[in-house]
Short mmCIF file of C-alpha atoms in Angstrom, two decimals:
data_model
loop_
_atom_site.label_atom_id
_atom_site.label_comp_id
_atom_site.label_asym_id
_atom_site.label_seq_id
_atom_site.Cartn_x
_atom_site.Cartn_y
_atom_site.Cartn_z
CA MET A 1065 104.20 97.76 90.51
CA CYS A 1066 105.13 94.10 90.07
CA ARG A 1067 103.02 90.98 89.54
CA LEU A 1068 103.36 87.69 91.39
CA VAL A 1069 102.02 84.13 91.65
CA ALA A 1070 102.49 81.54 94.43
CA TYR A 1071 101.27 77.95 94.36
CA LEU A 1072 100.95 75.18 96.98
CA GLY A 1073 99.47 71.76 96.34
CA GLU A 1074 100.12 68.59 94.39
CA PRO A 1075 103.24 68.81 92.20
CA ILE A 1076 102.58 70.54 88.88
CA PHE A 1077 104.81 71.94 86.15
CA LEU A 1078 105.56 75.62 86.62
CA ASP A 1079 104.24 76.51 83.17
CA THR A 1080 100.75 75.44 84.30
CA LEU A 1081 100.45 78.85 86.01
CA VAL A 1082 103.40 80.89 84.81
CA CYS A 1083 102.96 80.49 81.06
CA ALA A 1084 99.84 78.56 80.02
CA PRO A 1085 96.77 80.40 81.42
CA GLN A 1086 94.85 82.99 79.44
CA HIS A 1087 96.15 85.74 81.74
CA SER A 1088 99.37 84.03 82.84
CA LEU A 1089 102.16 85.78 84.68
CA VAL A 1090 104.15 85.97 81.44
CA HIS A 1091 101.15 87.67 79.82
CA GLN A 1092 100.91 90.06 82.78
CA SER A 1093 104.55 91.01 82.30
CA LEU A 1094 103.49 92.56 79.01
CA GLN A 1095 99.91 93.58 79.76
CA ALA A 1096 98.83 93.71 83.40
CA GLU A 1097 95.23 94.74 83.96
CA GLU A 1098 95.12 95.70 87.66
CA ALA A 1099 98.43 97.47 88.13
CA LYS A 1100 99.55 101.06 88.02
CA THR A 1101 102.18 99.97 85.49
CA VAL A 1102 100.87 97.94 82.55
CA THR A 1103 104.28 96.57 81.56
CA ASN A 1104 106.43 94.66 84.03
CA GLY A 1105 109.61 94.20 82.02
CA ASP A 1106 112.41 94.96 84.49
CA GLY A 1107 113.26 91.35 85.19
CA PHE A 1108 111.60 88.21 86.49
CA GLY A 1109 112.22 85.22 88.69
CA VAL A 1110 110.91 81.81 89.65
CA GLY A 1111 111.65 79.87 92.82
CA TRP A 1112 110.61 76.33 93.64
CA TYR A 1113 110.95 73.69 96.35
CA GLY A 1114 112.11 70.25 95.29
CA ASN A 1115 113.84 67.39 97.10
CA ARG A 1116 116.07 69.66 99.17
CA ALA A 1117 115.17 71.97 102.02
CA GLU A 1118 116.41 75.07 100.22
CA PRO A 1119 114.50 76.27 97.15
CA GLY A 1120 115.96 76.61 93.69
CA VAL A 1121 115.81 80.07 92.13
CA TYR A 1122 116.20 81.38 88.57
CA ARG A 1123 116.24 85.16 88.08
CA GLU A 1124 117.04 87.32 85.09
CA VAL A 1125 116.92 91.02 84.15
CA MET A 1126 115.38 90.63 80.71
CA PRO A 1127 111.57 90.76 80.25
CA ALA A 1128 109.80 87.50 81.00
CA TRP A 1129 108.05 87.49 77.64
CA SER A 1130 111.34 87.40 75.74
CA ASP A 1131 113.29 84.72 77.63
CA ASP A 1132 113.12 81.28 75.99
CA ASN A 1133 115.06 79.84 78.93
CA LEU A 1134 112.18 80.74 81.26
CA LEU A 1135 109.68 78.93 79.03
CA SER A 1136 111.92 75.87 78.82
CA LEU A 1137 112.54 75.81 82.57
CA CYS A 1138 108.87 76.16 83.45
CA ALA A 1139 107.97 73.35 81.05
CA SER A 1140 110.52 71.02 82.69
CA VAL A 1141 110.40 71.78 86.43
CA GLN A 1142 107.66 70.27 88.57
CA SER A 1143 107.04 71.43 92.13
CA ARG A 1144 104.53 71.29 94.97
CA LEU A 1145 105.34 74.87 96.04
CA PHE A 1146 106.67 77.61 93.82
CA PHE A 1147 106.83 81.39 93.41
CA ALA A 1148 106.99 83.46 90.23
CA HIS A 1149 107.41 87.23 89.88
CA VAL A 1150 107.70 89.85 87.14
CA ARG A 1151 109.18 93.21 88.09
CA ALA A 1152 108.44 96.85 87.39
CA ALA A 1153 111.30 98.55 89.21
CA THR A 1154 110.42 101.32 91.66
CA GLY A 1155 113.93 101.52 93.13
CA GLY A 1156 117.21 99.72 93.48
CA GLY A 1157 118.04 99.57 89.78
CA ILE A 1158 117.64 96.82 87.21
CA ALA A 1159 120.01 94.03 88.23
CA ARG A 1160 119.73 90.29 88.78
CA GLN A 1161 120.26 90.63 92.55
CA ASN A 1162 117.23 92.95 92.71
CA CYS A 1163 114.90 90.48 91.01
CA HIS A 1164 112.47 88.41 93.06
CA PRO A 1165 112.01 85.94 94.65
CA PHE A 1166 114.65 86.36 97.34
CA ARG A 1167 116.01 83.31 99.15
CA HIS A 1168 117.76 82.76 102.47
CA GLY A 1169 118.15 79.24 103.78
CA ARG A 1170 114.82 77.47 103.41
CA TRP A 1171 112.91 80.77 103.24
CA MET A 1172 111.68 82.47 100.07
CA PHE A 1173 109.99 85.87 99.61
CA MET A 1174 108.58 88.10 96.87
CA HIS A 1175 106.91 91.49 97.02
CA ASN A 1176 104.81 93.97 95.08
CA GLY A 1177 104.75 97.52 96.41
CA GLN A 1178 107.11 100.06 97.91
CA ILE A 1179 108.20 101.88 101.04
CA GLY A 1180 107.43 105.56 100.62
CA GLY A 1181 110.54 107.71 101.03
CA TYR A 1182 112.76 104.63 101.10
CA ALA A 1183 115.94 106.61 100.35
CA LYS A 1184 115.51 108.47 103.65
CA LEU A 1185 114.82 105.28 105.60
CA ARG A 1186 117.24 102.79 104.12
CA ARG A 1187 120.17 103.43 106.47
CA HIS A 1188 117.94 103.35 109.55
CA LEU A 1189 116.29 100.08 108.50
CA GLU A 1190 119.53 98.36 107.51
CA ALA A 1191 120.99 99.24 110.92
CA ARG A 1192 118.33 97.01 112.51
CA LEU A 1193 119.59 93.89 110.74
CA PRO A 1194 121.75 91.42 112.68
CA ASP A 1195 125.26 91.12 111.26
CA GLU A 1196 124.61 87.73 109.63
CA LEU A 1197 121.54 88.94 107.75
CA TYR A 1198 123.16 92.25 106.86
CA ALA A 1199 125.99 90.28 105.23
CA ALA A 1200 123.43 88.16 103.38
CA ARG A 1201 121.92 91.20 101.63
CA ARG A 1202 122.82 91.12 97.94
CA GLY A 1203 120.66 93.78 96.30
CA ALA A 1204 119.47 97.31 96.97
CA THR A 1205 115.69 96.96 97.09
CA ASP A 1206 113.31 97.73 99.91
CA SER A 1207 111.75 94.31 99.23
CA GLU A 1208 114.84 92.31 100.15
CA LEU A 1209 115.36 94.48 103.22
CA LEU A 1210 111.81 93.84 104.47
CA PHE A 1211 112.38 90.12 103.95
CA LEU A 1212 115.58 90.06 105.99
CA LEU A 1213 114.07 92.18 108.76
CA ALA A 1214 111.21 89.69 109.03
CA LEU A 1215 113.65 86.76 109.05
CA ALA A 1216 115.51 88.33 111.97
CA ARG A 1217 112.30 88.26 113.98
CA ILE A 1218 111.40 84.74 112.86
CA GLU A 1219 114.82 83.51 113.95
CA ALA A 1220 114.16 85.19 117.32
CA GLY A 1221 111.03 83.07 117.76
CA GLU A 1222 108.16 85.05 116.24
CA SER A 1223 105.72 83.43 113.82
CA PRO A 1224 105.94 84.57 110.18
CA PRO A 1225 102.74 86.66 110.37
CA GLU A 1226 103.80 88.23 113.68
CA ALA A 1227 107.23 89.02 112.27
CA MET A 1228 105.93 90.57 109.07
CA HIS A 1229 103.33 92.70 110.80
CA ALA A 1230 105.90 93.92 113.32
CA VAL A 1231 108.29 94.93 110.53
CA LEU A 1232 105.53 96.85 108.74
CA ASP A 1233 104.52 98.58 111.99
CA GLU A 1234 108.13 99.57 112.71
CA THR A 1235 108.59 100.83 109.16
CA LEU A 1236 105.44 102.96 109.38
CA ALA A 1237 106.56 104.40 112.71
CA LEU A 1238 109.91 105.35 111.18
CA MET A 1239 108.14 106.94 108.20
CA ARG A 1240 106.09 109.06 110.58
CA GLN A 1241 109.23 110.11 112.47
CA GLN A 1242 110.76 111.24 109.17
CA ALA A 1243 107.53 113.07 108.16
CA ILE A 1244 107.18 110.93 105.03
CA THR A 1245 103.74 111.25 103.51
CA GLN A 1246 104.17 108.75 100.66
CA PRO A 1247 102.40 105.44 101.36
CA LEU A 1248 103.73 102.05 102.35
CA ARG A 1249 102.17 99.52 99.99
CA PHE A 1250 102.75 95.83 100.47
CA ALA A 1251 101.51 92.68 98.76
CA ALA A 1252 103.89 89.81 99.39
CA ALA A 1253 104.34 86.07 99.79
CA LEU A 1254 106.66 84.31 102.24
CA SER A 1255 107.33 80.58 102.53
CA ASP A 1256 109.41 78.13 104.55
CA GLY A 1257 108.79 75.28 102.09
CA ASP A 1258 105.78 73.92 103.97
CA GLU A 1259 103.33 76.83 104.06
CA VAL A 1260 102.79 80.10 102.20
CA PHE A 1261 101.92 83.33 104.02
CA ALA A 1262 100.58 86.08 101.74
CA PHE A 1263 99.89 89.65 102.84
CA ARG A 1264 97.94 92.62 101.45
CA PHE A 1265 98.50 95.93 103.22
CA SER A 1266 98.70 99.65 102.58
CA SER A 1267 98.95 102.77 104.72
CA ASP A 1268 96.61 104.52 102.25
CA PRO A 1269 93.34 103.31 100.65
CA LYS A 1270 95.14 101.81 97.62
CA PRO A 1271 96.68 98.45 98.56
CA PRO A 1272 98.15 96.38 95.72
CA THR A 1273 95.74 93.74 94.43
CA LEU A 1274 96.02 90.17 95.70
CA TYR A 1275 93.73 87.21 95.00
CA VAL A 1276 93.38 83.67 96.31
CA GLY A 1277 92.52 81.04 93.71
CA GLN A 1278 91.82 77.34 93.58
CA CYS A 1279 92.65 74.72 90.98
CA GLU A 1280 92.20 70.95 90.98
CA GLN A 1281 95.71 70.39 92.34
CA GLY A 1282 95.98 73.11 94.99
CA CYS A 1283 95.79 76.78 96.01
CA ILE A 1284 97.10 79.89 94.28
CA VAL A 1285 97.88 83.43 95.37
CA ALA A 1286 98.18 85.94 92.53
CA SER A 1287 98.27 89.68 91.89
CA GLU A 1288 95.61 89.19 89.20
CA PRO A 1289 93.28 86.30 88.32
CA LEU A 1290 94.89 83.98 85.79
CA ASP A 1291 91.58 83.31 84.02
CA THR A 1292 88.08 84.78 83.73
CA ARG A 1293 86.35 82.25 86.01
CA ASP A 1294 84.94 84.43 88.79
CA ASP A 1295 84.27 81.37 90.97
CA HIS A 1296 88.01 80.57 90.99
CA TRP A 1297 89.15 83.79 92.68
CA ARG A 1298 88.60 85.77 95.88
CA LEU A 1299 90.06 89.22 96.47
CA VAL A 1300 92.06 89.31 99.70
CA PRO A 1301 90.62 92.14 101.85
CA ALA A 1302 92.84 95.11 102.52
CA ASN A 1303 95.09 94.78 105.57
CA SER A 1304 94.60 91.01 105.72
CA TRP A 1305 96.74 87.93 105.20
CA VAL A 1306 96.26 84.41 103.87
CA GLN A 1307 97.78 81.14 104.96
CA LEU A 1308 98.15 78.36 102.41
CA ASN A 1309 98.84 74.81 103.58
CA ARG A 1310 97.96 71.29 102.54
CA GLN A 1311 94.43 71.72 103.88
CA GLY A 1312 93.72 74.78 101.72
CA ALA A 1313 93.64 78.57 102.14
CA VAL A 1314 92.60 80.41 105.32
CA MET A 1315 91.97 84.17 105.44
CA HIS A 1316 93.05 86.18 108.48
CA ALA A 1317 92.09 89.77 109.28
#
């Protein structure tokens, strides 16, 4: 299982959350506390919104804890909205194009979890992509595929939460048709550069962890609390989603 952090608020340097905290994302890449896999060393990525509509992205296959370029970048880049992700591969292989976050136009997405029995479902799910989004697929992960399937619905007029929930419902229905008993587990963040939509879902009683936090400058979504201040963090209930905007964080069942 992977670990992730998303931030929305006043511009801050990326290292404020990615590197500096007691239990930063870089620390979690080596020693996660609330994940099935303690080490998340199969690549990492950061994505941030700046002065252009499309986000910048830096992804690499080496472990986050061993990349000096990541530390230098995070100490130099300032952003009002950014994503960061460390990966423990469950499928798709270790390659730069399989590292999160994924980007398409102004949209950015990252994911922790897996589609049970994905190898049996991949062809069926990919067939549902419009030609343009199918051609935009670069990697082999279930995460990128879920992202593009949701984008297809968003481009057709659905809201991001409606689109994501519909994709999960369709995926579960297909899993049932194929008699797949492995779970669908999904903790993810999606952004258009203005808002962040974060989701926590599972078809079994073990959804990936996801927390909402607050700092002086803005709101945070993270797989694990970045510090030991209990008053900073709220666990997102299972099968719920969170909307971050300039007014703060709102939970939705």
